[in-house]
Amino acid sequence: MATQEKYPNRWIQLVLGIVCMATIANCQYGWTLFVAPIEDKYHWARTAIQLSFTIFLFFETWLVPLEGWGVDKFGPRPVIIFGAILSTIGWILCSKASNLGF
């Protein structure tokens, strides 16, 4: 089966991918707006708060080769579903955090 027939919506997928990346990038750029309120509420050091963001950036970027391998081996759908599940778990855990160490 030709690539053209296999993925007829590849341009739509590209545009949606860019929209998704822009969405997460806005969260990254907006992070600095949340540092002061977090510091005020929990009295955590700014360096400790920023460390959590640094860890997020590290895993977001350095796991991309593993994600690419997963897409090659299993296809995009299971990788996206697995990522969505992990993201959901992460958001839930972060919403329950009362200290930096959990």
PDB file of C-alpha atoms in Angstrom:
ATOM      1  CA  MET A   1       0.000   0.000   0.000  1.00  0.00           C
ATOM      2  CA  ALA A   2       1.410   3.379  -0.965  1.00  0.00           C
ATOM      3  CA  THR A   3       2.092   5.966   1.688  1.00  0.00           C
ATOM      4  CA  GLN A   4      -0.354   8.353   0.008  1.00  0.00           C
ATOM      5  CA  GLU A   5      -3.192   5.826   0.363  1.00  0.00           C
ATOM      6  CA  LYS A   6      -2.209   4.716   3.845  1.00  0.00           C
ATOM      7  CA  TYR A   7      -2.220   8.241   5.311  1.00  0.00           C
ATOM      8  CA  PRO A   8      -4.638  10.337   3.262  1.00  0.00           C
ATOM      9  CA  ASN A   9      -4.896  13.032   5.937  1.00  0.00           C
ATOM     10  CA  ARG A  10      -1.199  13.565   6.547  1.00  0.00           C
ATOM     11  CA  TRP A  11      -1.425  17.346   6.060  1.00  0.00           C
ATOM     12  CA  ILE A  12      -4.304  17.574   8.510  1.00  0.00           C
ATOM     13  CA  GLN A  13      -2.277  15.484  10.950  1.00  0.00           C
ATOM     14  CA  LEU A  14       0.658  17.836  10.511  1.00  0.00           C
ATOM     15  CA  VAL A  15      -1.478  20.903  11.219  1.00  0.00           C
ATOM     16  CA  LEU A  16      -3.080  19.254  14.255  1.00  0.00           C
ATOM     17  CA  GLY A  17       0.369  18.256  15.521  1.00  0.00           C
ATOM     18  CA  ILE A  18       1.556  21.850  15.246  1.00  0.00           C
ATOM     19  CA  VAL A  19      -1.551  23.078  17.080  1.00  0.00           C
ATOM     20  CA  CYS A  20      -0.918  20.541  19.855  1.00  0.00           C
ATOM     21  CA  MET A  21       2.729  21.578  20.159  1.00  0.00           C
ATOM     22  CA  ALA A  22       1.726  25.255  20.309  1.00  0.00           C
ATOM     23  CA  THR A  23      -0.747  24.417  23.056  1.00  0.00           C
ATOM     24  CA  ILE A  24       1.853  22.708  25.253  1.00  0.00           C
ATOM     25  CA  ALA A  25       4.423  25.390  24.453  1.00  0.00           C
ATOM     26  CA  ASN A  26       2.067  28.012  25.877  1.00  0.00           C
ATOM     27  CA  CYS A  27       1.966  26.046  29.118  1.00  0.00           C
ATOM     28  CA  GLN A  28       5.755  26.037  29.179  1.00  0.00           C
ATOM     29  CA  TYR A  29       6.055  29.755  28.469  1.00  0.00           C
ATOM     30  CA  GLY A  30       3.363  30.554  31.026  1.00  0.00           C
ATOM     31  CA  TRP A  31       5.096  28.561  33.757  1.00  0.00           C
ATOM     32  CA  THR A  32       6.817  31.642  35.145  1.00  0.00           C
ATOM     33  CA  LEU A  33       3.421  33.147  35.936  1.00  0.00           C
ATOM     34  CA  PHE A  34       2.757  30.331  38.401  1.00  0.00           C
ATOM     35  CA  VAL A  35       6.075  30.346  40.251  1.00  0.00           C
ATOM     36  CA  ALA A  36       5.299  33.322  42.540  1.00  0.00           C
ATOM     37  CA  PRO A  37       1.799  32.085  43.541  1.00  0.00           C
ATOM     38  CA  ILE A  38       3.188  28.613  44.283  1.00  0.00           C
ATOM     39  CA  GLU A  39       6.003  30.165  46.315  1.00  0.00           C
ATOM     40  CA  ASP A  40       3.535  32.328  48.251  1.00  0.00           C
ATOM     41  CA  LYS A  41       1.106  29.511  48.972  1.00  0.00           C
ATOM     42  CA  TYR A  42       3.537  26.755  49.930  1.00  0.00           C
ATOM     43  CA  HIS A  43       6.616  28.791  50.953  1.00  0.00           C
ATOM     44  CA  TRP A  44       8.863  26.666  48.754  1.00  0.00           C
ATOM     45  CA  ALA A  45      12.122  28.044  47.417  1.00  0.00           C
ATOM     46  CA  ARG A  46      12.037  29.280  43.823  1.00  0.00           C
ATOM     47  CA  THR A  47      14.953  27.030  42.956  1.00  0.00           C
ATOM     48  CA  ALA A  48      13.038  23.981  44.132  1.00  0.00           C
ATOM     49  CA  ILE A  49       9.963  25.003  42.153  1.00  0.00           C
ATOM     50  CA  GLN A  50      12.057  25.576  39.046  1.00  0.00           C
ATOM     51  CA  LEU A  51      13.731  22.197  39.524  1.00  0.00           C
ATOM     52  CA  SER A  52      10.380  20.505  39.009  1.00  0.00           C
ATOM     53  CA  PHE A  53       9.983  22.388  35.726  1.00  0.00           C
ATOM     54  CA  THR A  54      13.513  21.423  34.698  1.00  0.00           C
ATOM     55  CA  ILE A  55      12.724  17.763  35.335  1.00  0.00           C
ATOM     56  CA  PHE A  56       9.592  18.112  33.196  1.00  0.00           C
ATOM     57  CA  LEU A  57      11.588  19.638  30.334  1.00  0.00           C
ATOM     58  CA  PHE A  58      14.239  16.952  30.593  1.00  0.00           C
ATOM     59  CA  PHE A  59      11.735  14.114  30.264  1.00  0.00           C
ATOM     60  CA  GLU A  60       9.719  15.915  27.617  1.00  0.00           C
ATOM     61  CA  THR A  61      12.703  16.299  25.316  1.00  0.00           C
ATOM     62  CA  TRP A  62      14.970  13.334  26.014  1.00  0.00           C
ATOM     63  CA  LEU A  63      12.214  10.724  25.750  1.00  0.00           C
ATOM     64  CA  VAL A  64      11.414  11.661  22.138  1.00  0.00           C
ATOM     65  CA  PRO A  65      13.683   8.948  20.644  1.00  0.00           C
ATOM     66  CA  LEU A  66      11.891   6.351  22.779  1.00  0.00           C
ATOM     67  CA  GLU A  67       8.539   7.714  21.623  1.00  0.00           C
ATOM     68  CA  GLY A  68       9.679   7.489  17.993  1.00  0.00           C
ATOM     69  CA  TRP A  69      10.742   3.891  18.519  1.00  0.00           C
ATOM     70  CA  GLY A  70       7.332   3.161  20.052  1.00  0.00           C
ATOM     71  CA  VAL A  71       5.544   4.684  17.072  1.00  0.00           C
ATOM     72  CA  ASP A  72       7.663   2.618  14.677  1.00  0.00           C
ATOM     73  CA  LYS A  73       7.056  -0.591  16.622  1.00  0.00           C
ATOM     74  CA  PHE A  74       3.421  -0.207  17.766  1.00  0.00           C
ATOM     75  CA  GLY A  75       2.006   2.587  15.614  1.00  0.00           C
ATOM     76  CA  PRO A  76       0.916   6.071  16.652  1.00  0.00           C
ATOM     77  CA  ARG A  77      -2.425   5.205  18.248  1.00  0.00           C
ATOM     78  CA  PRO A  78      -1.135   3.071  21.169  1.00  0.00           C
ATOM     79  CA  VAL A  79       1.695   5.505  21.832  1.00  0.00           C
ATOM     80  CA  ILE A  80      -0.710   8.456  21.943  1.00  0.00           C
ATOM     81  CA  ILE A  81      -3.139   6.554  24.176  1.00  0.00           C
ATOM     82  CA  PHE A  82      -0.304   5.553  26.516  1.00  0.00           C
ATOM     83  CA  GLY A  83       0.944   9.162  26.593  1.00  0.00           C
ATOM     84  CA  ALA A  84      -2.551  10.469  27.312  1.00  0.00           C
ATOM     85  CA  ILE A  85      -2.924   8.022  30.195  1.00  0.00           C
ATOM     86  CA  LEU A  86       0.450   9.030  31.649  1.00  0.00           C
ATOM     87  CA  SER A  87      -0.385  12.725  31.253  1.00  0.00           C
ATOM     88  CA  THR A  88      -3.713  12.238  33.002  1.00  0.00           C
ATOM     89  CA  ILE A  89      -2.062  10.407  35.879  1.00  0.00           C
ATOM     90  CA  GLY A  90       0.563  13.156  36.110  1.00  0.00           C
ATOM     91  CA  TRP A  91      -2.021  15.940  36.215  1.00  0.00           C
ATOM     92  CA  ILE A  92      -4.004  14.101  38.893  1.00  0.00           C
ATOM     93  CA  LEU A  93      -0.919  13.485  41.023  1.00  0.00           C
ATOM     94  CA  CYS A  94       0.212  17.093  40.641  1.00  0.00           C
ATOM     95  CA  SER A  95      -3.194  18.354  41.718  1.00  0.00           C
ATOM     96  CA  LYS A  96      -2.831  16.400  44.974  1.00  0.00           C
ATOM     97  CA  ALA A  97       0.733  17.541  45.736  1.00  0.00           C
ATOM     98  CA  SER A  98       1.201  19.306  49.023  1.00  0.00           C
ATOM     99  CA  ASN A  99       4.998  19.212  49.037  1.00  0.00           C
ATOM    100  CA  LEU A 100       7.727  18.984  46.456  1.00  0.00           C
ATOM    101  CA  GLY A 101       8.742  15.453  47.392  1.00  0.00           C
ATOM    102  CA  PHE A 102       5.151  14.197  47.267  1.00  0.00           C
TER     103      PHE A 102
END
